[in-house]
Structures are given as structure tokens and as C-alpha cells.
mmCIF file of N, CA and C in Angstrom:
data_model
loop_
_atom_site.group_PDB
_atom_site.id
_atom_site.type_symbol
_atom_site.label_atom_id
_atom_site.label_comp_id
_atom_site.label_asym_id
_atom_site.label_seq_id
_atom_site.Cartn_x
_atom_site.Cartn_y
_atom_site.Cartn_z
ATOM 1 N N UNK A 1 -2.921 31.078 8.581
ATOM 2 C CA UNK A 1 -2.777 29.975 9.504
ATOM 3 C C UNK A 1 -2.333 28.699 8.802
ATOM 4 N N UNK A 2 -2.800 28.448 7.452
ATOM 5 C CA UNK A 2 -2.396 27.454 6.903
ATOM 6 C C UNK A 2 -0.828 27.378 6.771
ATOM 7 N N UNK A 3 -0.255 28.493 6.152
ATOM 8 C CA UNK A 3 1.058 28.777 5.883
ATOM 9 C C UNK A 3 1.659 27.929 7.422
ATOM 10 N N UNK A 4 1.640 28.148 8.673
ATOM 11 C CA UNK A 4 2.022 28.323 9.706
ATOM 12 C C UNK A 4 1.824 26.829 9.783
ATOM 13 N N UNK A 5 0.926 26.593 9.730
ATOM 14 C CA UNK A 5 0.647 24.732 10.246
ATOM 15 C C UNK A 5 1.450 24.115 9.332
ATOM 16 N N UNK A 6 1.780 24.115 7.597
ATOM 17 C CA UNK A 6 2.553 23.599 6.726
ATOM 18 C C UNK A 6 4.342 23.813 7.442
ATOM 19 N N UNK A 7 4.593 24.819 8.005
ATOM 20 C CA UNK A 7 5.881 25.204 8.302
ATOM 21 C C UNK A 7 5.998 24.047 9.567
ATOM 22 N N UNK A 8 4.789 24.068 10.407
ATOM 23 C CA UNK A 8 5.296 23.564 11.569
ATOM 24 C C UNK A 8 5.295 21.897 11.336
ATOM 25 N N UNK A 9 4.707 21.634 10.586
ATOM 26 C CA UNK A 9 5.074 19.977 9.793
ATOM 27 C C UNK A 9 6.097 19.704 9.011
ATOM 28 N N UNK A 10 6.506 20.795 8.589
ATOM 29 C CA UNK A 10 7.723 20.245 7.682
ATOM 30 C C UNK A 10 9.208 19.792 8.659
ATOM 31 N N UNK A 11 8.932 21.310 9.934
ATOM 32 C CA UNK A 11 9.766 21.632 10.957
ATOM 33 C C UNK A 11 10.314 20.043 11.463
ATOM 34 N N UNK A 12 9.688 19.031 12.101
ATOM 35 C CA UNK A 12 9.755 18.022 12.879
ATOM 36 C C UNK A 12 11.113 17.177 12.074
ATOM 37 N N UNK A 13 10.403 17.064 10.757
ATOM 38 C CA UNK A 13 11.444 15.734 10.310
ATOM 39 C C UNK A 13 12.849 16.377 9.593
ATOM 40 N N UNK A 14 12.570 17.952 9.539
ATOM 41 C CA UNK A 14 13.805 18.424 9.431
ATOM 42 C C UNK A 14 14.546 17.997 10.604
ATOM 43 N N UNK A 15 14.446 18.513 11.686
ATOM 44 C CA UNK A 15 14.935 18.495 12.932
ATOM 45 C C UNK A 15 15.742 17.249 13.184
ATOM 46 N N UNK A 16 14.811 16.143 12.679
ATOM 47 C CA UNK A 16 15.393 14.630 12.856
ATOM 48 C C UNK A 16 16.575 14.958 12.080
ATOM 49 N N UNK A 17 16.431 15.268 11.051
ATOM 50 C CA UNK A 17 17.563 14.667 9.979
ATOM 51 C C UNK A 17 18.464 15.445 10.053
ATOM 52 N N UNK A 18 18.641 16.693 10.783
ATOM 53 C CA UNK A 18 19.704 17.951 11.094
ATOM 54 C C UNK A 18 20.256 16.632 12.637
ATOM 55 N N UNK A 19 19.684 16.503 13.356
ATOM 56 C CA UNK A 19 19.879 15.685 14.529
ATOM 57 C C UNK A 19 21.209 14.508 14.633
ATOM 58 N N UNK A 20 20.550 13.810 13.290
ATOM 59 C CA UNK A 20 21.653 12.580 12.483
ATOM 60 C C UNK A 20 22.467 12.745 11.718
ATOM 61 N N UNK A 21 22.743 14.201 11.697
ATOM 62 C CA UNK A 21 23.881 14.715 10.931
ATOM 63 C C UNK A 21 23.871 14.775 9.610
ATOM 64 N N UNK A 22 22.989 14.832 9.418
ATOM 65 C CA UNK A 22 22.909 15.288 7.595
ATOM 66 C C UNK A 22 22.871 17.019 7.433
ATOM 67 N N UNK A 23 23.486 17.443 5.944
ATOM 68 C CA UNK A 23 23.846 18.956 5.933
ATOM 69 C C UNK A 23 22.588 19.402 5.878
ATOM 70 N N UNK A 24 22.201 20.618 5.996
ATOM 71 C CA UNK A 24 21.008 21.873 5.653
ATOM 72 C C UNK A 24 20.708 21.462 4.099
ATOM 73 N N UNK A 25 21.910 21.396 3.180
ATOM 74 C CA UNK A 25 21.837 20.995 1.615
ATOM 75 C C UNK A 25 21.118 20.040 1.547
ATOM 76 N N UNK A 26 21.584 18.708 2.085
ATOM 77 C CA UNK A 26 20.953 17.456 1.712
ATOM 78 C C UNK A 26 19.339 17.318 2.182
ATOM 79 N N UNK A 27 19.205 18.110 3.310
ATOM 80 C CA UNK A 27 17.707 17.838 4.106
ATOM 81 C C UNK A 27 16.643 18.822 3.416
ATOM 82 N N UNK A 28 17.421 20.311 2.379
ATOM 83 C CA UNK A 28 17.008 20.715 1.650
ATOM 84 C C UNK A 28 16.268 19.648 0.341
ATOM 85 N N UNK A 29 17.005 19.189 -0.320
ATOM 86 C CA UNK A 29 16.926 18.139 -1.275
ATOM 87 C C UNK A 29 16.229 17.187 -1.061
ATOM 88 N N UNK A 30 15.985 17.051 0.543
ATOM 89 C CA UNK A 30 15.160 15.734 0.043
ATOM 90 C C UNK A 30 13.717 16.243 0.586
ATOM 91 N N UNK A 31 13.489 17.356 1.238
ATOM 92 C CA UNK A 31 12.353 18.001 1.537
ATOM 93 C C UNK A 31 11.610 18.233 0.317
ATOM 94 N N UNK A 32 12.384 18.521 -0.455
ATOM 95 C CA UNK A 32 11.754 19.156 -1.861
ATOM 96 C C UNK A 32 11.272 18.300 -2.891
ATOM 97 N N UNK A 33 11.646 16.924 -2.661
ATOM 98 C CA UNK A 33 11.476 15.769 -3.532
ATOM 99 C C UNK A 33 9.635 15.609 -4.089
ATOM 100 N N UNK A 34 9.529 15.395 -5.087
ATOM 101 C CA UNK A 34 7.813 15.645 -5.891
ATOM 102 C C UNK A 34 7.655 14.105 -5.064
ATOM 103 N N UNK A 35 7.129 13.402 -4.432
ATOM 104 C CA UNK A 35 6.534 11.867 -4.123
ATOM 105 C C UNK A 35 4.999 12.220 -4.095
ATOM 106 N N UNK A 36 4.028 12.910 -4.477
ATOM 107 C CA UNK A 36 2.983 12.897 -4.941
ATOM 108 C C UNK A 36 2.669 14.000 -3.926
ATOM 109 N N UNK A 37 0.693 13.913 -4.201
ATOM 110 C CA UNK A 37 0.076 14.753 -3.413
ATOM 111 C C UNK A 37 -0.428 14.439 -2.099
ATOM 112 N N UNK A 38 -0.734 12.925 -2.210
ATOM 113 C CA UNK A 38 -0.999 12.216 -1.193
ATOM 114 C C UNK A 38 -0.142 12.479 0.117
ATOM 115 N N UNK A 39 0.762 12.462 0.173
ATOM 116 C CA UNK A 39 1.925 12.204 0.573
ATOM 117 C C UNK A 39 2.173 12.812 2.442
ATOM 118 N N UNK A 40 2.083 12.105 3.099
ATOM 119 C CA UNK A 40 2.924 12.451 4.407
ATOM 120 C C UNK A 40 3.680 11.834 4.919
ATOM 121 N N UNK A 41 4.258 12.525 5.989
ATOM 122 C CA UNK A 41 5.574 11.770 6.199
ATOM 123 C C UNK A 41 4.974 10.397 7.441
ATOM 124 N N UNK A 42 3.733 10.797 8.110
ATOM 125 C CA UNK A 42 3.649 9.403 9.058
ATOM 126 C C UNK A 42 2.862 8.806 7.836
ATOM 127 N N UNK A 43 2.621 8.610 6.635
ATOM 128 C CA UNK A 43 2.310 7.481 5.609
ATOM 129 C C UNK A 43 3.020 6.635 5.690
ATOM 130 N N UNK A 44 4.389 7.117 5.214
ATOM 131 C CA UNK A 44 5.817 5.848 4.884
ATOM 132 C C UNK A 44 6.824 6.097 6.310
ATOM 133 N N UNK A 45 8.105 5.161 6.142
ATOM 134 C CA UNK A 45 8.370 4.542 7.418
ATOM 135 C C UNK A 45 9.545 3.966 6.620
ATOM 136 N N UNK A 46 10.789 4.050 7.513
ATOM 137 C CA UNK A 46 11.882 3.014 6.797
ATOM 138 C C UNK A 46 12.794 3.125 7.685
ATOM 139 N N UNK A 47 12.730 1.759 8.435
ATOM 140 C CA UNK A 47 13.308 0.846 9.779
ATOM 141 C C UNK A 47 14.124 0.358 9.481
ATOM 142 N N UNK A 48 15.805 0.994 8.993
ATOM 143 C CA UNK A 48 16.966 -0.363 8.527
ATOM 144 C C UNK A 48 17.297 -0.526 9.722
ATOM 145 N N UNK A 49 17.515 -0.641 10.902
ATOM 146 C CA UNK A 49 17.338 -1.371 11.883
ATOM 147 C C UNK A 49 17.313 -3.190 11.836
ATOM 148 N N UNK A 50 15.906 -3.354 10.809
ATOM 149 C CA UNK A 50 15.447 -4.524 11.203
ATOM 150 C C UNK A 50 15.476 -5.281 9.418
ATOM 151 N N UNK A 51 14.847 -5.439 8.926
ATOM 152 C CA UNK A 51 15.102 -6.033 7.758
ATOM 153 C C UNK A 51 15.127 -5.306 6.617
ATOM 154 N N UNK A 52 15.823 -5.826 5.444
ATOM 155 C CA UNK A 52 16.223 -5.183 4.236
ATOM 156 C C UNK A 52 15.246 -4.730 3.605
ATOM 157 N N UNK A 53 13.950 -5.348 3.455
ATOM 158 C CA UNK A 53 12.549 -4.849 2.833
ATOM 159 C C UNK A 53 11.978 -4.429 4.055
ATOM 160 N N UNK A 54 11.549 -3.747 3.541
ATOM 161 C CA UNK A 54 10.267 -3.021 4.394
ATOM 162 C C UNK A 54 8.769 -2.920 3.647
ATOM 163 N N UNK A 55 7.618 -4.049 3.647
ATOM 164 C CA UNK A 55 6.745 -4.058 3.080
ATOM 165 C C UNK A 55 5.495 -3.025 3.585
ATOM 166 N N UNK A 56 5.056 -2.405 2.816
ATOM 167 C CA UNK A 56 4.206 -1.534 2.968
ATOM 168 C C UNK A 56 3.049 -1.679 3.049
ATOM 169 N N UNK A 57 2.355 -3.558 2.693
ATOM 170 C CA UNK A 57 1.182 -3.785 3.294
ATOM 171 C C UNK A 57 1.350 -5.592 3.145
ATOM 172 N N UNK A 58 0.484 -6.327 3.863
ATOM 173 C CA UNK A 58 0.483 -7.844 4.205
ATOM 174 C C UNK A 58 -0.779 -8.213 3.566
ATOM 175 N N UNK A 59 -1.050 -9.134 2.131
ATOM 176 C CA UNK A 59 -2.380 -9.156 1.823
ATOM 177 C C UNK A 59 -2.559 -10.372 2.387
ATOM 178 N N UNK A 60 -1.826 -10.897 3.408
ATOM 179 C CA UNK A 60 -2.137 -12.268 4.251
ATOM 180 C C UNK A 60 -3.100 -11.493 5.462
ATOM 181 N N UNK A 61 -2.206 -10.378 6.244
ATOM 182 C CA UNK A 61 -3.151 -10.263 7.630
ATOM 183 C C UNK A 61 -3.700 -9.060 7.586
ATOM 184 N N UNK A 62 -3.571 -8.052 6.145
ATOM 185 C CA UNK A 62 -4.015 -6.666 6.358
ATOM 186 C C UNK A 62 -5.521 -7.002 6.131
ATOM 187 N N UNK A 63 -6.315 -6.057 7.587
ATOM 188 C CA UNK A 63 -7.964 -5.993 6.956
ATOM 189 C C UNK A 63 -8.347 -5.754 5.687
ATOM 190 N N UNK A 64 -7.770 -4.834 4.923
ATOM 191 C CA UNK A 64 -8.734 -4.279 3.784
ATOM 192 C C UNK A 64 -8.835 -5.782 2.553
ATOM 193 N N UNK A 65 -7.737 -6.321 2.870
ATOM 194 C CA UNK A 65 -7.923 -7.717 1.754
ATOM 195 C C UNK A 65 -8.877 -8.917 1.998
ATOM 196 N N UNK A 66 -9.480 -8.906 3.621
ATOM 197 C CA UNK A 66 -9.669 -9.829 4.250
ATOM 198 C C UNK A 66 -11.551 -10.268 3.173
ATOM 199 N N UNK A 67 -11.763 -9.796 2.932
ATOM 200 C CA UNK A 67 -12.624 -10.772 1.472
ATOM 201 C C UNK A 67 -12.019 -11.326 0.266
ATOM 202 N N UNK A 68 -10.609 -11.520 0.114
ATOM 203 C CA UNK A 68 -10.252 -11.856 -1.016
ATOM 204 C C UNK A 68 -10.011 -13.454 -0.739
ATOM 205 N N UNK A 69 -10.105 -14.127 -1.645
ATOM 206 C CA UNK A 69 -9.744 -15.409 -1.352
ATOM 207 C C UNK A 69 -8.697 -16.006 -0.526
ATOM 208 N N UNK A 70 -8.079 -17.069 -0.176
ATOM 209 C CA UNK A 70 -6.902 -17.190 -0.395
ATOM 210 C C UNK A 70 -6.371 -18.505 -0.502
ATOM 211 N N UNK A 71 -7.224 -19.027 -1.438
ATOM 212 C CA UNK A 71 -6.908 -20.820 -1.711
ATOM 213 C C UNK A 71 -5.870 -20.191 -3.118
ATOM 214 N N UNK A 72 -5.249 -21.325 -2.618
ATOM 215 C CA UNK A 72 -4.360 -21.435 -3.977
ATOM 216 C C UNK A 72 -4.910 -21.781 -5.454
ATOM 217 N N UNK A 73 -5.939 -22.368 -5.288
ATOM 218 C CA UNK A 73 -6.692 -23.586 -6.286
ATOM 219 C C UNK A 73 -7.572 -21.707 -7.135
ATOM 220 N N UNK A 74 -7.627 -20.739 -6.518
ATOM 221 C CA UNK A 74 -8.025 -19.496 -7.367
ATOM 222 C C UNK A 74 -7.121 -19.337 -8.496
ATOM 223 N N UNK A 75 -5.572 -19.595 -8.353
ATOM 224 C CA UNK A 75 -5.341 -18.882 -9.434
ATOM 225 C C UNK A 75 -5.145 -20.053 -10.807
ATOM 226 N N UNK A 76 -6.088 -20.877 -10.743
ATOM 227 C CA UNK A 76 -6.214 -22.121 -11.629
ATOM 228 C C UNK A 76 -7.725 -22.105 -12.577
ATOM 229 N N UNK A 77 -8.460 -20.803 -11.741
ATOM 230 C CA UNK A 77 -9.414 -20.200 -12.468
ATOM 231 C C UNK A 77 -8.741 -19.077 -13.988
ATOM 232 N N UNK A 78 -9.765 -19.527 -14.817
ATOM 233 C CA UNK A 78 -9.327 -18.353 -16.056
ATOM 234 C C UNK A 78 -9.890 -16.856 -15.526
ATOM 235 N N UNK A 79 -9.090 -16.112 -16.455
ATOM 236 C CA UNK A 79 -9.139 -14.727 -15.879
ATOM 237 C C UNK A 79 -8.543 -14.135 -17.091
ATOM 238 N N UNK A 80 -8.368 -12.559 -18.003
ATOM 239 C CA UNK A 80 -8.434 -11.909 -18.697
ATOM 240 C C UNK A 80 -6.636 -12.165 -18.783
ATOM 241 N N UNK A 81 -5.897 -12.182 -20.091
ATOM 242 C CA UNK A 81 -4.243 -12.188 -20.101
ATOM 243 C C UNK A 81 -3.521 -11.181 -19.289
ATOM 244 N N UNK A 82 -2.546 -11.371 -18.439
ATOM 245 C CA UNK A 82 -2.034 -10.104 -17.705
ATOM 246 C C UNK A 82 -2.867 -9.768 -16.449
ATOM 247 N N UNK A 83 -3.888 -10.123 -16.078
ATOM 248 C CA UNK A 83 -4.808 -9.676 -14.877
ATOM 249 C C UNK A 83 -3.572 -10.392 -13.999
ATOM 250 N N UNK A 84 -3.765 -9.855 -12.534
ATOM 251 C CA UNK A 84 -3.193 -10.580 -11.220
ATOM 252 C C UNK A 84 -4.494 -10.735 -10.558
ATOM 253 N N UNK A 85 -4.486 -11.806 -10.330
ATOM 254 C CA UNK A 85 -5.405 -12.336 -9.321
ATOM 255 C C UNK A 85 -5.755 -11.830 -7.945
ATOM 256 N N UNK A 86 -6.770 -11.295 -7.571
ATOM 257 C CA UNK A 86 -6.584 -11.079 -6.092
ATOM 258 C C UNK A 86 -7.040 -11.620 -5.097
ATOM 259 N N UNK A 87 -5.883 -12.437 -4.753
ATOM 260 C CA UNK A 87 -6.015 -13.485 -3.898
ATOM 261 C C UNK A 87 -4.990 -12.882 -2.720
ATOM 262 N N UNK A 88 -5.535 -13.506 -1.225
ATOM 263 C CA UNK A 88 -5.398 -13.133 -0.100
ATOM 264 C C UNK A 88 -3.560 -13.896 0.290
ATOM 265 N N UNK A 89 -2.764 -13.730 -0.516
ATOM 266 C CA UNK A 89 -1.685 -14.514 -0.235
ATOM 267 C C UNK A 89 -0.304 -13.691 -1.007
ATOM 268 N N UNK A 90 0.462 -13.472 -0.227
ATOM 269 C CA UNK A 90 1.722 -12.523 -0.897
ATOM 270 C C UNK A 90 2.450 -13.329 -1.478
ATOM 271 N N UNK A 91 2.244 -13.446 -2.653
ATOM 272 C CA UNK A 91 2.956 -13.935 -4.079
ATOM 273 C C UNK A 91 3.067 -13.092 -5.067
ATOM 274 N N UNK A 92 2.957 -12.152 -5.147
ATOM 275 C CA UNK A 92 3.468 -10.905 -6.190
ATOM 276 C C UNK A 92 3.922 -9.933 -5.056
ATOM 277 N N UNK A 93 5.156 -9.627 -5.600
ATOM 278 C CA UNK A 93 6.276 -8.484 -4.597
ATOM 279 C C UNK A 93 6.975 -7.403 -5.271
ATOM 280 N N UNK A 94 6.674 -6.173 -5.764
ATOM 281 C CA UNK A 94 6.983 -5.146 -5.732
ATOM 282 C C UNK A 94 8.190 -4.672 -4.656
ATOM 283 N N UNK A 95 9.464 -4.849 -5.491
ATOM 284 C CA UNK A 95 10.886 -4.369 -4.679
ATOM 285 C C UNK A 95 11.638 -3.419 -5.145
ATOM 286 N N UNK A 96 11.499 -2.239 -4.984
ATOM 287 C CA UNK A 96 12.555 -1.538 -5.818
ATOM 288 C C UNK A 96 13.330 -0.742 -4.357
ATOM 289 N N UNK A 97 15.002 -0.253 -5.187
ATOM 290 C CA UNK A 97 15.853 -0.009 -4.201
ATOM 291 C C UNK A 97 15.860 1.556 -4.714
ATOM 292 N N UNK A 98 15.906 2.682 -3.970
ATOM 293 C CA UNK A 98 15.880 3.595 -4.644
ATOM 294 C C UNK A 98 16.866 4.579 -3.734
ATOM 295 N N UNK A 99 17.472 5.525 -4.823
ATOM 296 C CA UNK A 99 17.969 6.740 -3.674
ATOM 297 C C UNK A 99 16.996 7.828 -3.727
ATOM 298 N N UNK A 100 16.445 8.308 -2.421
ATOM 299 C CA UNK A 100 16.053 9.422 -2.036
ATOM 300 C C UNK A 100 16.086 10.629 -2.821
ATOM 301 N N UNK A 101 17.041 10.896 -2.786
ATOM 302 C CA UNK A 101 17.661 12.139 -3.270
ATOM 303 C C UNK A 101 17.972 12.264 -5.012
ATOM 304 N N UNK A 102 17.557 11.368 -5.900
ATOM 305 C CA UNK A 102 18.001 11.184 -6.826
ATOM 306 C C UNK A 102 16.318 11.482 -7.472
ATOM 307 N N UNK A 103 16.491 12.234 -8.958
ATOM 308 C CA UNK A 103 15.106 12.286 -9.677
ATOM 309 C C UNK A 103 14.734 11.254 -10.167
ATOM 310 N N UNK A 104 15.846 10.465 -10.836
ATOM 311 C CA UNK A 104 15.500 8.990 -11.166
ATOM 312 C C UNK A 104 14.771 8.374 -9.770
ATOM 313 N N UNK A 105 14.486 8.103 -9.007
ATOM 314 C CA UNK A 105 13.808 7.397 -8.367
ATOM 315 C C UNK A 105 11.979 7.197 -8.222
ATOM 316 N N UNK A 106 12.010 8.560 -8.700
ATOM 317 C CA UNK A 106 10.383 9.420 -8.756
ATOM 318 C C UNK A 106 9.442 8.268 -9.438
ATOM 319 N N UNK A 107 9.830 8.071 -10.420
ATOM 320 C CA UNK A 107 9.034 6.840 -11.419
ATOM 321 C C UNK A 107 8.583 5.138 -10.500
ATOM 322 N N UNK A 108 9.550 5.213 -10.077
ATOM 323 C CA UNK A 108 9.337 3.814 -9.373
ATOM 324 C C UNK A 108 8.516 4.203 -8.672
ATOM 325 N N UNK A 109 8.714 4.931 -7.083
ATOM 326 C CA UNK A 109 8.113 5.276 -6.040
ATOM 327 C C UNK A 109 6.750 5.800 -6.299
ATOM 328 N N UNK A 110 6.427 6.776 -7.730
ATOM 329 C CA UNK A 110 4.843 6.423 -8.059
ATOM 330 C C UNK A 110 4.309 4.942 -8.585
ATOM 331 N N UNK A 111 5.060 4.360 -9.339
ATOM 332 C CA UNK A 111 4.769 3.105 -10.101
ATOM 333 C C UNK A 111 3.852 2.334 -8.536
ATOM 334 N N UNK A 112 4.976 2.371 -7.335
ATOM 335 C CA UNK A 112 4.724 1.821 -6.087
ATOM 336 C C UNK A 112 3.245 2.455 -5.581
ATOM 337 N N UNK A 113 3.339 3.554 -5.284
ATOM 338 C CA UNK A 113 1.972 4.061 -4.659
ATOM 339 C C UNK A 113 0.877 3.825 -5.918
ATOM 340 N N UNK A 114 0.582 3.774 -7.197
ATOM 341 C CA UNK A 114 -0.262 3.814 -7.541
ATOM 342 C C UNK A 114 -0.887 2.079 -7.615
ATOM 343 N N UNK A 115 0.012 1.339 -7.523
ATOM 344 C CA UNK A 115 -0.181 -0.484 -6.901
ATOM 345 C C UNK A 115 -0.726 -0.630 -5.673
ATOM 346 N N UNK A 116 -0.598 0.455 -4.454
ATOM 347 C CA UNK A 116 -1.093 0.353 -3.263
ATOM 348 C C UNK A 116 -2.356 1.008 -3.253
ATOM 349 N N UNK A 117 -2.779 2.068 -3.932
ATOM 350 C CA UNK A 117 -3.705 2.712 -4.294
ATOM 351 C C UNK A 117 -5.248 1.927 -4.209
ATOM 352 N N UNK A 118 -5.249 0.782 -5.108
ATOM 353 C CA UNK A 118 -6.828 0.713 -5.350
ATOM 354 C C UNK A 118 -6.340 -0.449 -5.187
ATOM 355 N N UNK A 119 -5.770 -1.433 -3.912
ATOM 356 C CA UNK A 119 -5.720 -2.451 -3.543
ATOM 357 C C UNK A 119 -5.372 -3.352 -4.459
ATOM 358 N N UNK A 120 -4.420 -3.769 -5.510
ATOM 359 C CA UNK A 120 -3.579 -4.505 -6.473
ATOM 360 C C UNK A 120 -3.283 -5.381 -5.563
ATOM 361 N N UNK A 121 -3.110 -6.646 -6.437
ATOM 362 C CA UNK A 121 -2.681 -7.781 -5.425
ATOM 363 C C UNK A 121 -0.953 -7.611 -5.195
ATOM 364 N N UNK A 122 -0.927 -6.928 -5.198
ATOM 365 C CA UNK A 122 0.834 -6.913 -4.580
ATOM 366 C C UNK A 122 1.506 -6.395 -3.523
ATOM 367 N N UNK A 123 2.504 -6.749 -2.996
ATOM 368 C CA UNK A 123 2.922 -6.807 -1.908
ATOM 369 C C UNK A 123 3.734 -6.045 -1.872
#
């Protein structure tokens, strides 16, 4: 049954991407891509539609930050060399442009999830 439920999840976003005209090859390739273990497809999201970044969390209005400070006058406190402060305000931004389909990309896109991971002050 497991086998069967894995097939019928993979099924959907094939479908999309056979839909928009991409080959069997390419939707092969990017099905197969390592982006961790974590990983599903309603996790991530990418709307070019609407703006060029697409941020993956707001440490201004997302709940999970909502105990962190967010006076400015925090990061005027001392703190260990290299620490980021975690303060409730998106001033550190994590941007990388990546292709899909490319192995070079793998490094970034973990570099990215493991910053979102245990709540890093970045955006």
C-alpha cells in the first residue's frame, strides 16, 4: 500500500508539468532531483506570476518568531563574532537563483532549508 500511495503523489505534479508542456525527459529529471528527506511538494511553492523573490518565511508577521525582539536598539547589544541576531525584523535575506534541473543547484537549496530549519534569523 505504501508503494501505491508514493505513486499516487508523485502522479499529481507530474500531470501538471506534462499539462504545461514540458517533455516526459525533463519531468523525469526533475522528479528525481535529491532536495532532501524532508521534502514535499505542498512545502515549497513558486508563483512567477507575481514577484521575482518568493520568500519562504516573514520574521516580521510569521508566528513562530513572534517572541523575538524587534527593536532595532537589539542589535547594539554584544553577542559572540559571526552570531546573527534574532531579531523579529527581515534584515538578513538569503537569495539564491537556481536551475531546477541542474546538480549544481543542490548545495544552495540545502544551504536554504537548513537556515529555515531551526528558525535562523533569515529571510
Amino acid at each position: 500500500m505504501a508503494l501505491l500511495a508514493a505513486l499516487r503523489e508523485d502522479i499529481g505534479p507530474m500531470n501538471t508539468l506534462h499539462a504545461i508542456g514540458l517533455s516526459k525527459k525533463f519531468i523525469n529529471k526533475l522528479m528525481s532531483l535529491d532536495v532532501g528527506e524532508t521534502f514535499t511538494w505542498e512545502e515549497y511553492g513558486l508563483d512567477i506570476r507575481d514577484t521575482a523573490i518568493t520568500w519562504l518565511n516573514d520574521l516580521e508577521s510569521d508566528e513562530r518568531y513572534r517572541r523575538w525582539p524587534s527593536s532595532f536598539m537589539d542589535l547594539l547589544r554584544p553577542t559572540y563574532p559571526g552570531m546573527l541576531r534574532n531579531l523579529r525584523r527581515n534584515i538578513y535575506n538569503y537569495v539564491i537563483i537556481v536551475d531546477p534541473t541542474s546538480p549544481a543547484s543542490g548545495p544552495p537549496l540545502k544551504l536554504g532549508e537548513t537556515l529555515l530549519s531551526p528558525a535562523t534569523p533569515v529571510r
